[in-house]
C-alpha positions as YAML, in Angstrom:
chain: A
units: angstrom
residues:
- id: 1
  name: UNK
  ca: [67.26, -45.26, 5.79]
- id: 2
  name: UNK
  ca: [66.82, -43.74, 2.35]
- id: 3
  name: UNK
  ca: [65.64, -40.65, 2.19]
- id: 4
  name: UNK
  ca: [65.59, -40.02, -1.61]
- id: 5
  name: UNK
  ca: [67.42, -41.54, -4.93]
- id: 6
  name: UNK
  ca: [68.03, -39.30, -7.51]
- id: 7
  name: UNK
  ca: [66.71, -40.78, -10.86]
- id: 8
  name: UNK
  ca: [68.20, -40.02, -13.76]
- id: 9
  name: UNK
  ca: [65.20, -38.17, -14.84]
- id: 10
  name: UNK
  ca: [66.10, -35.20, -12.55]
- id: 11
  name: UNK
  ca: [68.46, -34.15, -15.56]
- id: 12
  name: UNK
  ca: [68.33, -35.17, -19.14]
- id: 13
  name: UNK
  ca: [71.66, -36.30, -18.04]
- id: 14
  name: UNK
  ca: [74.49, -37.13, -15.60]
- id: 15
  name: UNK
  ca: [74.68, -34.76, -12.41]
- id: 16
  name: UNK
  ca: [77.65, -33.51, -11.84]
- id: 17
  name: UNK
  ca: [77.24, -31.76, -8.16]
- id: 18
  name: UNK
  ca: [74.58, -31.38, -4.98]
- id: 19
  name: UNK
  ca: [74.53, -29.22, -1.98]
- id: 20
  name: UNK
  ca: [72.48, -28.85, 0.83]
- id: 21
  name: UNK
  ca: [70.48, -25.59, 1.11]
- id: 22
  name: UNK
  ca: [72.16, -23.59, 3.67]
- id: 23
  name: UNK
  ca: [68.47, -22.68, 5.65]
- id: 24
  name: UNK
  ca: [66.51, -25.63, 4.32]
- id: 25
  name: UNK
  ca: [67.65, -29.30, 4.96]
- id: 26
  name: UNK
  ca: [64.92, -30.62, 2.57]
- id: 27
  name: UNK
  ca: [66.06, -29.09, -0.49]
- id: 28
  name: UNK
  ca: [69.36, -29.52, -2.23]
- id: 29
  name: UNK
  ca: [71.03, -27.83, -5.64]
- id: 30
  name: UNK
  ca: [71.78, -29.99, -8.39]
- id: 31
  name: UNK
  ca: [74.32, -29.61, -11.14]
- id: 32
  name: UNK
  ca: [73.23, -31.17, -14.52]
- id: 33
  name: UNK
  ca: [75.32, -32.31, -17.54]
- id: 34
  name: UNK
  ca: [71.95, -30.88, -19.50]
- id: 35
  name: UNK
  ca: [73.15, -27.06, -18.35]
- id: 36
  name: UNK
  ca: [70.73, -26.76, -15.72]
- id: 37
  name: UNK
  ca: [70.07, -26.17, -12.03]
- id: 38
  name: UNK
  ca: [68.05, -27.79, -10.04]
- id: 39
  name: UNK
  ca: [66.40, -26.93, -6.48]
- id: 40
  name: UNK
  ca: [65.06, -30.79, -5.63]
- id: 41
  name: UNK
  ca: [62.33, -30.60, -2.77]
- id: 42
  name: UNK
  ca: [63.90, -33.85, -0.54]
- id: 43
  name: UNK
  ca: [60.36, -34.64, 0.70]
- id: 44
  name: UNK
  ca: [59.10, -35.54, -3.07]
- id: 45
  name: UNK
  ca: [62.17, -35.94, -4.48]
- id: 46
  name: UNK
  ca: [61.24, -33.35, -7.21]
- id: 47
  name: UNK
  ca: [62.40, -30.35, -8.52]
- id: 48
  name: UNK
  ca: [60.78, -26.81, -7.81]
- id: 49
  name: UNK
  ca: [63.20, -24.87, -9.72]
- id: 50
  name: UNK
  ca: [65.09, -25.25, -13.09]
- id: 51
  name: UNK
  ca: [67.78, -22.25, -13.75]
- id: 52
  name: UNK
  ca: [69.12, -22.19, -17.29]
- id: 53
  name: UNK
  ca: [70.38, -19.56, -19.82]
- id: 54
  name: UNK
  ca: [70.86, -19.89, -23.13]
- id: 55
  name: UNK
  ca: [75.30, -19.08, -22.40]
- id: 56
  name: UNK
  ca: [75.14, -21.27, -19.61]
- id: 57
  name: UNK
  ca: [76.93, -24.53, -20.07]
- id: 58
  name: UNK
  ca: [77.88, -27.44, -17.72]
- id: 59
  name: UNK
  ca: [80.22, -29.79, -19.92]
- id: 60
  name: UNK
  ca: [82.32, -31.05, -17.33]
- id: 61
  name: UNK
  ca: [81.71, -33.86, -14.96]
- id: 62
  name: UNK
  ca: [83.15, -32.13, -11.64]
- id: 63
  name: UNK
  ca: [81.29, -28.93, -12.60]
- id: 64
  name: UNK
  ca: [80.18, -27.45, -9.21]
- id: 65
  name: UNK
  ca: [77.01, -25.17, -8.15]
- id: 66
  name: UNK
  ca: [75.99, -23.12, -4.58]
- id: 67
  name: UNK
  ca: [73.35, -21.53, -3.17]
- id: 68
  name: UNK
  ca: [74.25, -18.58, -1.74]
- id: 69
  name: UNK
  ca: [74.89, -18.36, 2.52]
- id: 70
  name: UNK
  ca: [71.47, -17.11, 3.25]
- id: 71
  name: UNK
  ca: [69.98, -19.46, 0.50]
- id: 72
  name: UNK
  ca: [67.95, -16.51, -1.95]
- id: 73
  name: UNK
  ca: [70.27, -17.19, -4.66]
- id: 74
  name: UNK
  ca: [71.80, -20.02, -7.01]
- id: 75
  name: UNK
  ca: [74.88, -19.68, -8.92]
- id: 76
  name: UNK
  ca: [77.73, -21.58, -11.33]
- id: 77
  name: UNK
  ca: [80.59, -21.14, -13.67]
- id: 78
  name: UNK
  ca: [79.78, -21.85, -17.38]
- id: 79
  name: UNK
  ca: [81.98, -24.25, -18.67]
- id: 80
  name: UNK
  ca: [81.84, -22.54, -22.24]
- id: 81
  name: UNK
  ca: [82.45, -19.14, -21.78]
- id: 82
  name: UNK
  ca: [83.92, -18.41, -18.28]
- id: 83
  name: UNK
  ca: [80.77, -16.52, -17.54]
- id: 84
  name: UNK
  ca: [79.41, -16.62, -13.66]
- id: 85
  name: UNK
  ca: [75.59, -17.28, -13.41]
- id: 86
  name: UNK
  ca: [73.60, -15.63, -10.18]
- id: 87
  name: UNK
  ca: [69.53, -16.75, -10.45]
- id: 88
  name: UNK
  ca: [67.47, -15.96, -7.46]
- id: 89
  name: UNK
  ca: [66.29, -18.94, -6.15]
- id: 90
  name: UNK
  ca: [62.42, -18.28, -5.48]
- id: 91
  name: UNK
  ca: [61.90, -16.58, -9.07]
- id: 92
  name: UNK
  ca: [64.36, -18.32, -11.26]
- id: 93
  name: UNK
  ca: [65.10, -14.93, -12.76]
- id: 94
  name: UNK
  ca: [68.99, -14.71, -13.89]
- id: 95
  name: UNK
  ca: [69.92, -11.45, -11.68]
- id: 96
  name: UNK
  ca: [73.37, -11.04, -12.74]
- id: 97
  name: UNK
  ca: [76.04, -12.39, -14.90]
- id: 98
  name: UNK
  ca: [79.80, -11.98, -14.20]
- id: 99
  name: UNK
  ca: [82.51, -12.01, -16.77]
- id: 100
  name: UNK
  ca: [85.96, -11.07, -18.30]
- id: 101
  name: UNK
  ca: [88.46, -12.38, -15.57]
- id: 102
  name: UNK
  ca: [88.12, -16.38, -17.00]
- id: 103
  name: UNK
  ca: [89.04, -17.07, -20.14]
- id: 104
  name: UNK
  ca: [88.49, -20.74, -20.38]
- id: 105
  name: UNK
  ca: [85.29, -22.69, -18.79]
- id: 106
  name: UNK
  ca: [84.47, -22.52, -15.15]
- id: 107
  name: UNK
  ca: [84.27, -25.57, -13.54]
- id: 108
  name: UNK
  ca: [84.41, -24.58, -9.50]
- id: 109
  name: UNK
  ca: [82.47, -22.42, -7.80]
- id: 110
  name: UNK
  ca: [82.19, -21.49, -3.94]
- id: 111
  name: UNK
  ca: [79.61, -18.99, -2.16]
- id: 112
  name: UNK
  ca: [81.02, -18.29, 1.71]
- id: 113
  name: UNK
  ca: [79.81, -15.84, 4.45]
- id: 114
  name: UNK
  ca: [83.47, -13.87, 4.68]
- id: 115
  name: UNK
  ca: [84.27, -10.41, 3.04]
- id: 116
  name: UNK
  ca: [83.07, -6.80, 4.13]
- id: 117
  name: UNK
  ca: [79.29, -7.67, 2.96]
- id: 118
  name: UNK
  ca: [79.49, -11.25, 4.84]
- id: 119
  name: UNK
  ca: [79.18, -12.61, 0.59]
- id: 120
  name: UNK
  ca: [82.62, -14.08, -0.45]
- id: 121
  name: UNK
  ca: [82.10, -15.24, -4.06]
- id: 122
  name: UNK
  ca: [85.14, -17.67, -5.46]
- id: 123
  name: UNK
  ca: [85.55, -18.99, -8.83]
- id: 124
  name: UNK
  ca: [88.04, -21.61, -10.80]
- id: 125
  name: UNK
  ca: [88.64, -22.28, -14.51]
- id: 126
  name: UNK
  ca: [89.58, -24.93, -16.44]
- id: 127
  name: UNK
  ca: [93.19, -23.69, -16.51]
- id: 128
  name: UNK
  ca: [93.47, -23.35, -12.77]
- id: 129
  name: UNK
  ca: [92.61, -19.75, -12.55]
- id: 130
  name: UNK
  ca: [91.17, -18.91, -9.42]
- id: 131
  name: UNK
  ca: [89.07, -16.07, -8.89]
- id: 132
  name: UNK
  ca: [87.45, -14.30, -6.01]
- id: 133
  name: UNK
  ca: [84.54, -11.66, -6.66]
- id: 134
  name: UNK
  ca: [83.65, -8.52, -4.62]
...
């Protein structure tokens, strides 16, 4: 059965990712083509949180977004700038911004539960440039 359809309303335009939060299984993270984030509440299929920043960008189609492992945060690559966004998911606040190892857009990101703090942070760029955060 059909739990929800995203409508094109949910972003201005095309979506480009969605993942499952890691603690929730009724909310999901959307990537939108209109530089946003989205936090869409599966039960209403509606959105409780928008993250956006005016040097956030999300220009490419495969442009990816994660929550982090224990689900407070929200985070992508700007496909601009090479900048890393980090919001906290509950207040939408932008809590830190990561820069100066891309120098093309980021269009992959990846939030895992390795490294010494158990918070493995792993960037790509348009020009294959892989990078993993401490």
């Amino acid at each position: 059965s059909v739990l929800c359809i995203f409508q094109p309303e949910m972003h201005e335009s095309a979506i480009t990712s969605v993942r499952f939060h890691p603690m929730d299984s009724t909310k999901v993270l959307t990537n939108g083509m209109d530089s946003s984030l989205k936090i869409i509440d599966l039960r209403n299929c509606k959105p409780t949180h928008v993250f956006n920043h005016k040097d956030f960008q999300t220009s490419y189609s495969w442009s990816s977004s994660s929550f982090s492992p224990d689900g407070l945060y929200v985070a992508s690559g700007s496909s601009s700038n090479g900048l890393v966004f980090i919001w906290d998911a509950q207040t939408g606040n932008l809590v830190q911004r990561l820069g100066g190892a891309h120098e093309v857009g980021v269009c992959g990101f990846a939030w895992g539960r390795g490294g010494e703090s158990g918070q493995q942070v792993a960037s790509v760029d348009k020009s294959g440039r892989l990078v993993l955060w401490a």
